Amino acid sequence: MGSLASERTVVGWAARDASGHLSPYTYTVRKTGPEDVVVKVLYCGICHTDIHQAKNELGASKYPMVPGHEVVGEVVEVGPEVTKYRAGDVVGVGVIVGCCRECRPCKANVEQYCNKRIWSYNDVYTDGRPTQGGFSSTMVVDQKFVVKVPAGLAPEQAAPLLCAGLTVYSPLKHFGLMAPGLRGGILGLGGVGHMGVKVAKSMGHHVTVISSSGKKRAEAMEHLGADAYLVSSDADQMATAADSLDYIIDTIPVHHPLEPYLALLKLDGKHILMGVIGQPLSFVTPMVMLGRKSITGSFIGSIDETEEVLQFCVDKGLTSQIEVVKMDYVNQALERLERNDVRYRFVVDVAGSNIEDAA
């Protein structure tokens, strides 16, 4: 693995261009700094953002790019100033790996809103080196951006919680939507949406899954435990459900109308956007004015909230529903994710894929 004084050569699966196709790629990571944690990657979840980035759908991709920001691994080495972690710990690394530590969001411990945040991949670290993600054998990460995976949570189960689980937990906490008895809607039943159902139900909410057709009704209600299922293309159902929800968690990652869903909100209801969409969304202002409704957004969560959601899931007995695949299946997995053909999150068994042998 090298020593504190040397760089490491690692292997990841990288996109080389906007085709988004991933293949083995050998590169170096920085030598271990005083506050760095060296993580041997065990598992990495696949997020829809990985498709956006690998295919340059947001217009800012740099290649070669190793995606992956739902990373769970084992600590193999720490810098001399690392206090929270030691070799053998199972830890998680999420969407960001750096921030300025001086701005208002950083000082408020919501570093995900720092304007100088450093993404875990497709970014440039403070030393000028490209950041590369968790579809790789090893990552070197500042201890601030590492969280311990609590006992009682399997590492492959923890991976999707670092993005999908956190993304729904953070706004429910921030907007004061954790009290039992609230009525929530989950729009989109993918990786984030299925965790939305589970987290909201565990908080004691009445949960309605909203989908464009009835084909996911059984899985939403029988498998995930939703209380109701609403077909958005059915005008009668939508009219009956008007003014019934305290909030909607909107996980749809593609362009879609807002007005049909705004009509479902009660007075002071909140429509919380979570999907990364590169096109403008629109609505007529009376849809929010005549109900003092809010359209807002939320982005992942803080490091503190990451630790909270992992423990919350242990305490509540929550798990994500995953399909574990090997790295040589990752391109097929990305294609299936694009077709929404996964229930509900792919997790790559990185350590079990022997990717260093493929380079």
mmCIF file of C-alpha atoms in Angstrom, residues 33 45 48 61 66 85 97 99 113 127 171 191 198 203 228 233 248 309 341:
data_model
loop_
_atom_site.group_PDB
_atom_site.id
_atom_site.type_symbol
_atom_site.label_atom_id
_atom_site.label_comp_id
_atom_site.label_asym_id
_atom_site.label_seq_id
_atom_site.Cartn_x
_atom_site.Cartn_y
_atom_site.Cartn_z
ATOM 1 C CA GLY A 33 -1.184 14.023 4.720
ATOM 2 C CA GLY A 45 -23.352 2.739 -4.530
ATOM 3 C CA HIS A 48 -28.113 8.823 -10.976
ATOM 4 C CA SER A 61 -17.224 16.888 -16.948
ATOM 5 C CA VAL A 66 -13.732 7.788 -11.869
ATOM 6 C CA TYR A 85 -10.154 6.809 13.025
ATOM 7 C CA VAL A 97 -14.228 15.787 0.237
ATOM 8 C CA CYS A 99 -14.555 22.884 1.797
ATOM 9 C CA TYR A 113 -23.390 24.549 0.880
ATOM 10 C CA ASP A 127 -3.036 20.324 -4.462
ATOM 11 C CA PRO A 171 -34.566 18.351 4.558
ATOM 12 C CA GLY A 191 -32.921 5.073 -5.075
ATOM 13 C CA LYS A 198 -38.695 4.225 4.608
ATOM 14 C CA MET A 203 -40.777 9.032 11.627
ATOM 15 C CA ALA A 228 -51.290 5.372 -0.209
ATOM 16 C CA SER A 233 -51.970 10.853 -14.725
ATOM 17 C CA ILE A 248 -43.576 16.472 -1.185
ATOM 18 C CA VAL A 309 -28.803 9.208 9.463
ATOM 19 C CA ASP A 341 -34.523 -0.975 -14.014
#
